[in-house]
Coordinates of C-alpha atoms in Angstrom, one line a residue:
M23 CA -51.1 -19.5 52.0
T24 CA -54.2 -18.5 50.1
M25 CA -54.2 -14.8 49.0
N26 CA -57.3 -12.7 50.3
S27 CA -59.0 -11.1 47.4
G28 CA -59.1 -7.8 49.2
W29 CA -55.4 -7.7 50.1
K30 CA -53.5 -4.5 49.2
R31 CA -50.2 -3.3 49.9
L32 CA -49.9 -0.5 52.5
N33 CA -47.9 2.2 53.1
V34 CA -47.0 2.1 56.8
G35 CA -45.6 4.7 59.3
V36 CA -44.0 3.5 62.6
V37 CA -43.4 6.1 65.2
G38 CA -40.4 5.0 67.3
G39 CA -37.4 3.0 66.4
G40 CA -36.8 0.8 69.6
I41 CA -37.4 -2.8 70.0
G42 CA -41.0 -2.7 69.4
G43 CA -40.8 -0.4 66.3
M44 CA -38.2 -2.7 64.6
S45 CA -40.2 -5.9 65.4
V46 CA -43.4 -4.5 63.7
A47 CA -41.3 -3.3 60.8
I48 CA -40.0 -6.7 60.1
A49 CA -43.5 -8.3 60.6
L50 CA -45.2 -5.8 58.4
R51 CA -42.4 -5.9 55.6
R52 CA -42.5 -9.8 55.9
A53 CA -46.3 -9.4 55.2
G54 CA -45.7 -7.5 52.1
H55 CA -46.0 -3.8 53.1
E56 CA -44.0 -0.8 52.8
V57 CA -42.6 0.6 56.1
T58 CA -41.1 3.9 57.3
I59 CA -39.8 4.2 60.9
Y60 CA -39.6 7.6 62.4
E61 CA -37.1 7.9 65.2
R62 CA -37.2 11.1 67.4
S63 CA -33.6 11.1 68.3
D64 CA -30.6 11.4 66.1
F65 CA -30.1 7.5 66.1
A66 CA -32.2 4.6 66.6
G67 CA -30.9 2.8 69.5
E68 CA -31.6 1.4 73.1
V69 CA -30.5 2.1 76.6
G70 CA -30.3 -0.3 79.4
A71 CA -28.9 -3.9 79.5
S72 CA -30.7 -7.2 79.6
V73 CA -33.8 -7.9 78.0
S74 CA -35.7 -11.4 78.5
C75 CA -37.2 -13.1 75.3
A76 CA -39.0 -16.2 76.4
A77 CA -40.5 -18.8 74.0
N78 CA -43.5 -16.6 73.1
G79 CA -41.2 -13.9 71.8
T80 CA -38.4 -16.1 70.5
R81 CA -40.9 -18.1 68.1
W82 CA -41.6 -14.9 66.2
L83 CA -38.0 -14.1 65.8
H84 CA -37.5 -17.3 64.1
E85 CA -40.6 -17.1 61.9
W86 CA -39.4 -13.8 60.7
G87 CA -36.2 -15.2 59.9
V88 CA -34.1 -12.8 62.2
D89 CA -30.5 -14.1 62.8
V90 CA -30.8 -14.5 66.6
A91 CA -27.0 -15.3 66.9
K92 CA -26.3 -11.7 66.1
G93 CA -27.9 -11.0 69.6
D94 CA -25.2 -12.9 71.3
P95 CA -27.9 -14.2 73.7
V96 CA -27.6 -16.5 76.7
V97 CA -29.9 -19.4 76.6
L98 CA -31.4 -19.6 80.2
K99 CA -31.4 -22.9 81.8
K100 CA -33.1 -22.0 85.2
L101 CA -34.8 -19.6 87.4
I102 CA -33.3 -19.5 90.8
N103 CA -34.7 -17.5 93.6
R104 CA -32.1 -17.0 96.6
D105 CA -32.3 -16.4 100.2
W106 CA -31.7 -12.8 100.8
K107 CA -29.2 -13.2 103.6
T108 CA -27.3 -16.7 102.8
G109 CA -27.6 -16.8 98.9
E110 CA -28.9 -20.4 99.3
P111 CA -31.5 -21.4 96.6
V112 CA -35.1 -21.2 98.0
S113 CA -37.1 -22.0 94.9
V114 CA -35.7 -23.3 91.6
Y115 CA -37.6 -23.8 88.3
S116 CA -35.7 -25.8 85.8
L117 CA -35.9 -24.9 82.0
D118 CA -34.0 -28.1 80.9
D119 CA -37.1 -29.6 78.8
Y120 CA -38.1 -25.9 77.9
E121 CA -37.3 -26.2 74.2
K122 CA -38.6 -29.5 74.0
R123 CA -41.8 -28.5 75.5
W124 CA -42.2 -25.2 73.7
G125 CA -40.3 -25.5 70.4
Y126 CA -38.2 -22.5 71.3
V127 CA -35.4 -21.5 73.8
Y128 CA -35.6 -19.0 76.6
N129 CA -33.2 -16.2 75.4
M130 CA -31.6 -13.4 77.4
F131 CA -30.1 -10.5 75.3
H132 CA -28.2 -7.4 75.8
R133 CA -30.8 -4.7 74.8
Q134 CA -28.4 -2.8 72.5
Y135 CA -27.4 -6.1 70.7
M136 CA -31.0 -7.2 70.4
H137 CA -32.0 -3.8 69.0
S138 CA -29.1 -4.1 66.3
M139 CA -30.2 -7.6 65.4
L140 CA -33.8 -6.4 64.9
K141 CA -32.8 -3.4 63.1
D142 CA -30.5 -5.5 60.5
S143 CA -33.5 -7.5 59.8
A144 CA -35.9 -4.6 59.3
L145 CA -33.6 -2.7 57.4
G146 CA -31.5 -5.2 55.5
D147 CA -31.9 -6.6 52.0
E148 CA -32.2 -10.2 53.2
G149 CA -35.5 -11.8 53.6
E150 CA -38.9 -11.3 52.2
G151 CA -40.3 -7.9 51.6
T152 CA -39.1 -4.5 50.7
P153 CA -36.6 -3.2 53.4
A154 CA -38.0 -0.6 55.9
K155 CA -36.6 2.8 55.7
L156 CA -35.5 4.8 59.0
L157 CA -35.7 8.5 59.4
V158 CA -33.9 9.8 62.4
N159 CA -34.6 13.3 64.0
H160 CA -38.3 12.9 63.3
K161 CA -40.2 13.5 66.5
C162 CA -43.9 13.2 66.2
R163 CA -45.8 16.4 67.0
D164 CA -49.2 15.5 66.0
I165 CA -51.3 12.9 63.9
N166 CA -54.5 14.0 61.8
L167 CA -56.8 11.1 62.7
Q168 CA -59.0 12.0 59.6
S169 CA -56.2 12.3 57.0
N170 CA -53.7 10.1 58.6
E171 CA -50.9 12.7 58.3
I172 CA -48.1 12.8 60.7
T173 CA -46.7 16.1 61.1
F174 CA -43.0 16.3 62.9
E175 CA -41.2 18.8 65.1
N176 CA -38.6 19.3 62.3
G177 CA -41.4 20.9 60.1
T178 CA -42.0 17.8 57.8
S179 CA -45.0 15.8 57.4
A180 CA -46.0 12.2 56.0
H181 CA -49.1 10.5 55.1
H182 CA -49.6 6.8 55.8
D183 CA -52.4 4.1 55.2
L184 CA -51.5 2.8 58.7
I185 CA -49.8 4.4 61.5
I186 CA -48.3 2.5 64.4
G187 CA -47.4 4.3 67.7
A188 CA -44.4 2.3 68.9
D189 CA -42.8 5.1 70.9
G190 CA -42.4 3.9 74.4
I191 CA -43.8 4.6 77.9
G192 CA -43.8 8.5 77.2
S193 CA -45.7 7.9 73.9
A194 CA -46.8 11.0 71.9
V195 CA -49.2 9.0 69.8
R196 CA -51.0 7.6 73.0
G197 CA -51.9 11.4 73.9
I198 CA -53.0 12.1 70.3
L199 CA -55.6 9.1 70.5
G200 CA -56.9 10.7 73.8
I201 CA -55.6 8.3 76.2
R202 CA -54.5 9.9 79.5
P203 CA -52.7 7.3 81.6
E204 CA -53.8 6.8 85.1
K205 CA -50.4 6.3 86.6
R206 CA -48.5 6.5 89.9
P207 CA -44.9 5.9 90.9
S208 CA -44.2 2.5 92.1
E209 CA -43.7 1.8 95.7
S210 CA -40.2 0.6 94.7
S211 CA -37.2 2.3 93.3
C212 CA -34.6 0.5 91.0
L213 CA -30.9 1.1 90.4
H214 CA -29.3 -0.8 87.5
A215 CA -25.5 -1.9 87.3
N216 CA -23.5 -3.8 85.1
V217 CA -20.8 -6.2 86.2
D218 CA -18.0 -7.7 83.9
T219 CA -17.9 -11.4 84.6
D220 CA -14.0 -11.5 83.8
E221 CA -13.6 -8.8 86.4
A222 CA -15.6 -10.6 89.0
V223 CA -13.7 -13.9 88.4
R224 CA -10.4 -12.2 88.6
L225 CA -11.3 -11.0 92.0
G226 CA -12.2 -14.3 93.1
L227 CA -15.8 -13.8 93.1
V228 CA -18.5 -16.2 92.4
D229 CA -18.8 -16.8 88.6
Y230 CA -22.7 -16.5 88.2
S231 CA -22.5 -16.7 84.5
Q232 CA -22.0 -20.5 84.8
D233 CA -25.4 -20.8 86.2
S234 CA -27.2 -19.6 82.7
A235 CA -29.9 -18.5 84.9
L236 CA -32.2 -15.5 85.9
E237 CA -31.4 -15.2 89.6
Y238 CA -33.3 -13.6 92.1
W239 CA -32.5 -12.7 95.8
G240 CA -35.3 -11.7 98.1
G241 CA -38.9 -11.1 96.9
Q242 CA -40.4 -13.7 99.1
E243 CA -41.2 -11.5 102.1
G244 CA -43.8 -9.3 100.6
K245 CA -41.3 -6.5 100.7
W246 CA -39.9 -4.5 97.9
D247 CA -36.2 -5.4 98.4
K248 CA -35.0 -7.6 95.5
I249 CA -32.0 -8.2 93.4
V250 CA -32.5 -9.6 89.8
L251 CA -29.5 -10.9 87.8
S252 CA -29.6 -11.6 84.3
P253 CA -26.6 -12.7 82.2
C254 CA -26.2 -11.6 78.7
N255 CA -23.6 -11.2 76.0
N256 CA -23.0 -15.0 76.1
G257 CA -22.3 -14.5 79.9
K258 CA -19.5 -12.0 79.4
L259 CA -22.0 -9.3 81.2
L260 CA -23.9 -9.7 84.3
S261 CA -26.9 -7.2 84.5
Y262 CA -28.2 -6.3 87.8
Y263 CA -31.5 -4.8 88.7
C264 CA -31.6 -3.8 92.3
F265 CA -35.0 -2.9 93.9
F266 CA -35.6 -1.3 97.1
P267 CA -38.6 0.7 98.9
R268 CA -39.0 4.3 97.3
D269 CA -38.7 6.0 100.7
Q270 CA -34.9 4.9 100.5
G271 CA -34.3 6.7 97.3
D272 CA -36.9 8.0 94.9
Y273 CA -35.7 8.1 91.1
S274 CA -39.2 8.8 89.6
T275 CA -38.0 12.1 88.1
Q276 CA -34.6 10.9 86.8
A277 CA -33.6 9.7 83.4
W278 CA -31.6 6.9 82.2
G279 CA -28.3 8.0 80.5
A280 CA -27.0 10.6 83.0
E281 CA -23.7 9.9 84.6
S282 CA -23.2 6.8 86.8
R283 CA -24.5 7.0 90.3
P284 CA -21.7 6.2 93.0
V285 CA -21.6 2.6 94.1
E286 CA -22.1 3.5 97.7
E287 CA -25.7 4.7 96.6
L288 CA -26.2 1.1 95.1
L289 CA -24.9 -0.8 98.3
K290 CA -26.6 1.5 100.9
P291 CA -30.1 -0.2 101.0
Y292 CA -28.8 -3.5 101.4
P293 CA -26.8 -4.0 104.7
H294 CA -28.1 -7.6 105.2
L295 CA -27.6 -8.9 101.8
D296 CA -25.9 -12.1 100.9
R297 CA -22.2 -11.0 100.7
Q298 CA -21.4 -12.8 97.6
V299 CA -23.9 -10.8 95.5
L300 CA -23.0 -7.7 97.6
Q301 CA -19.4 -8.0 96.5
H302 CA -20.6 -8.3 92.9
L303 CA -22.4 -4.9 93.2
S304 CA -19.5 -3.3 94.7
I305 CA -17.6 -3.6 91.5
G306 CA -21.0 -2.5 89.3
K307 CA -20.4 0.1 86.7
E308 CA -22.9 2.3 84.7
I309 CA -25.2 2.7 87.7
Q310 CA -28.4 4.0 86.5
P311 CA -31.8 4.9 87.9
W312 CA -34.8 3.2 86.4
R313 CA -38.1 5.1 86.8
L314 CA -41.0 2.5 87.5
W315 CA -44.4 3.7 87.2
V316 CA -47.5 1.6 87.5
H317 CA -50.2 2.2 84.7
D318 CA -53.7 1.1 84.9
P319 CA -54.7 -0.8 81.7
Y320 CA -55.8 1.5 78.8
P321 CA -59.6 1.1 77.5
Y322 CA -58.4 1.1 73.9
I323 CA -55.1 1.1 71.8
H324 CA -56.4 2.0 68.4
Q325 CA -58.6 4.7 66.7
G326 CA -59.2 5.0 63.0
S327 CA -55.9 3.8 61.1
V328 CA -53.7 4.6 64.1
C329 CA -52.8 1.8 66.7
L330 CA -50.4 1.5 69.7
L331 CA -47.7 -1.2 70.4
G332 CA -45.6 -2.1 73.2
D333 CA -44.9 0.3 76.1
A334 CA -46.8 2.9 74.2
G335 CA -50.1 0.8 74.6
H336 CA -49.6 -1.2 77.8
P337 CA -46.6 -0.2 80.0
M338 CA -46.0 -2.8 82.6
M339 CA -43.7 -3.4 85.6
P340 CA -40.6 -5.5 84.9
H341 CA -41.3 -8.4 87.3
Q342 CA -42.7 -11.0 84.7
S343 CA -39.9 -10.3 82.2
Q344 CA -42.6 -10.0 79.6
G345 CA -42.2 -6.4 78.5
A346 CA -40.4 -7.1 75.2
C347 CA -42.2 -10.3 74.4
M348 CA -45.5 -8.4 74.5
A349 CA -44.2 -5.8 71.9
I350 CA -43.0 -8.7 70.0
E351 CA -46.4 -10.4 70.1
D352 CA -48.0 -7.1 69.2
A353 CA -45.8 -6.8 66.1
A354 CA -46.6 -10.4 65.3
A355 CA -50.4 -9.9 65.5
L356 CA -50.3 -7.0 63.1
G357 CA -48.0 -8.9 60.8
I358 CA -50.6 -11.8 60.8
L359 CA -53.7 -9.6 60.6
F360 CA -52.3 -7.5 57.5
N361 CA -50.9 -10.6 55.7
K362 CA -52.0 -12.0 52.5
Q363 CA -54.2 -14.6 54.1
Y364 CA -56.2 -12.6 56.5
F365 CA -56.2 -8.9 55.4
N366 CA -59.4 -8.1 53.2
G367 CA -58.5 -4.5 52.8
D368 CA -60.5 -3.0 55.9
I369 CA -58.0 -1.4 58.1
G370 CA -60.5 -0.6 60.7
Q371 CA -61.7 -4.3 61.1
A372 CA -58.0 -5.5 61.3
L373 CA -57.1 -3.0 63.9
A374 CA -60.4 -3.7 65.9
A375 CA -59.3 -7.5 65.8
Y376 CA -55.8 -6.4 66.9
E377 CA -57.3 -4.8 70.0
E378 CA -59.5 -7.6 70.8
V379 CA -56.5 -10.1 70.5
R380 CA -54.0 -8.1 72.5
L381 CA -55.7 -6.2 75.1
P382 CA -56.9 -9.0 77.2
R383 CA -53.6 -10.7 77.0
V384 CA -51.4 -7.8 77.8
T385 CA -53.9 -6.7 80.6
R386 CA -53.3 -10.3 82.4
V387 CA -49.7 -9.8 82.1
Q388 CA -49.7 -6.3 83.2
A389 CA -51.6 -7.3 86.5
A390 CA -49.5 -10.4 87.3
A391 CA -46.3 -8.3 86.9
A392 CA -47.6 -5.7 89.4
K393 CA -48.3 -8.6 91.9
A394 CA -44.8 -10.2 91.3
A395 CA -43.2 -7.0 92.2
Y396 CA -43.7 -7.6 95.9
N397 CA -44.2 -11.4 95.7
I398 CA -41.8 -13.4 93.6
N399 CA -44.1 -16.5 93.8
E400 CA -46.5 -14.7 91.5
R401 CA -43.7 -14.7 88.8
I402 CA -44.2 -17.1 85.8
G403 CA -42.2 -20.4 86.7
F404 CA -42.1 -19.9 90.5
S405 CA -45.8 -19.5 90.5
V406 CA -46.2 -23.3 90.3
N407 CA -43.5 -24.2 92.7
K408 CA -45.8 -24.9 95.5
D409 CA -43.5 -27.1 97.5
T410 CA -41.5 -24.1 98.4
P411 CA -41.7 -23.6 102.2
T412 CA -42.3 -19.8 101.6
Y413 CA -44.7 -20.2 98.8
K414 CA -47.8 -18.2 99.1
V415 CA -49.9 -16.4 96.2
E416 CA -52.9 -14.2 96.3
D417 CA -55.2 -16.6 94.5
P418 CA -53.7 -19.9 93.3
K419 CA -56.3 -20.1 90.4
K420 CA -55.1 -16.9 89.1
V421 CA -51.3 -17.2 88.9
L422 CA -49.8 -16.6 85.4
T423 CA -48.4 -19.8 84.3
I424 CA -45.6 -20.8 81.5
E425 CA -48.3 -22.9 79.6
E426 CA -50.6 -19.8 79.3
M427 CA -47.7 -17.8 77.7
N428 CA -46.2 -20.5 75.6
A429 CA -49.2 -22.8 74.7
Y430 CA -50.9 -19.7 73.1
D431 CA -51.6 -19.9 69.3
M432 CA -52.0 -16.3 68.0
Y433 CA -53.3 -17.5 64.5
R434 CA -56.0 -19.3 66.1
D435 CA -56.9 -16.3 68.3
I436 CA -56.9 -14.0 65.3
E437 CA -58.9 -16.5 63.2
E438 CA -61.5 -16.5 66.1
K439 CA -61.8 -12.8 66.3
L440 CA -61.9 -12.2 62.5
A441 CA -64.7 -15.1 62.2
A442 CA -66.8 -13.1 64.6
K443 CA -66.4 -9.9 62.9
R444 CA -67.0 -11.2 59.4
G445 CA -69.9 -13.3 60.3
S446 CA -68.5 -16.6 59.6
P447 CA -68.3 -19.6 61.9
Y448 CA -65.2 -20.6 63.7
T449 CA -64.4 -24.2 64.3
G450 CA -61.0 -24.1 65.9
K451 CA -60.8 -26.1 69.1
F452 CA -59.2 -23.0 70.7
I453 CA -60.5 -20.2 73.0
C454 CA -58.7 -16.9 72.7
G455 CA -55.6 -19.0 71.3
L456 CA -55.3 -21.4 74.1
P457 CA -56.3 -25.1 73.2
I458 CA -59.5 -26.3 74.6
G459 CA -58.9 -29.0 77.4
L460 CA -55.5 -27.6 78.2
E461 CA -55.1 -28.0 81.8
L462 CA -53.0 -25.2 83.6
P463 CA -50.9 -26.0 86.9
S464 CA -53.3 -23.6 88.6
G465 CA -56.2 -26.1 88.3
I466 CA -57.9 -24.4 85.6
T467 CA -58.7 -26.2 82.3
I468 CA -59.4 -24.1 79.2
G469 CA -62.9 -24.3 78.1
A470 CA -64.4 -26.3 81.1

């Protein structure tokens, strides 16, 4: 890698110590910068259960040298959509050749294990760069956008060259940047439950862990009823997300982490659901409401030397399983833009390129996730299963495809955007990171 003559080491402050915050700490540490992570609570952790990490996220974990095995993932082999009442497969998307095609596997992690894995990489001595520092009980109160000083609720303050708001869907940094989200509660509600695979097998129930699949019941009928099963912890835990119309239970004011809801509440919306999965839900534990808000895309995600990352900058519905990957991609983009090859010392220019690289891509995924909320045929993978009898999408030319997600080359995208900013020619055979001539299953050819 050639060293850019204007490169300089930055002192970076990351507000938020979740998956996004830890990812960007790794990326910027590897790029040679000094990173401090500020976490509002008394420990940096994650709540919830499973989190999807497709090849477009997994590739960065490998590039950063993260020990993926520490996350105890399930490597997914297929996506299965089942009939709501019978449980028979309606649409199956095989991932058998996935690693061969895209270079990386599709991992499903338990959120806490994934967070711990990333935290070890961000703060540990191993690997390139100076280990990041983590300060807990540091809730951001304000940021002076002129002096780059963060003040915290605990009375302390800190100055940084670059500040990243990775503080989630309720981001304080977003408000400081003057972004007021246009948001509304989703038409669907969701309860999450965990099922212990051993307990299910002991009771003679189906062992879904054997499928190594993301499995869906329903979602074909243009209704809000849908069950999503994701196996994690090497198949030992089955993580269920149970969606139903909001008029059957509104959790928009609830927070995760309260005591478990009664199992009757979980089963009530589903009188006609496939008995096999219903029996699984009947032994569900840690039943928690998940608030779902639909956010319109934000007009910008940076100002001065401050930018947003992950849910702080582009909250999305969970129906494309791309939320964590988008945060990881954000982190990767910052890691590249501020590395020794590309960063010329101009923070404003680098963040303007970050916004140009990230906003169109995350906005596209955001919109596709909102569509897939009520039509599973819009979900990456199922979106190209046109032979399914129930296949129907809003616009076949606009569906999000696996090619668009995984053939994307962020280095080329960044080079194209930086060339335009620096007035130098860009000769790469890519447009916005996608290879010219790439034929998408939607019938679109890149650059045609």
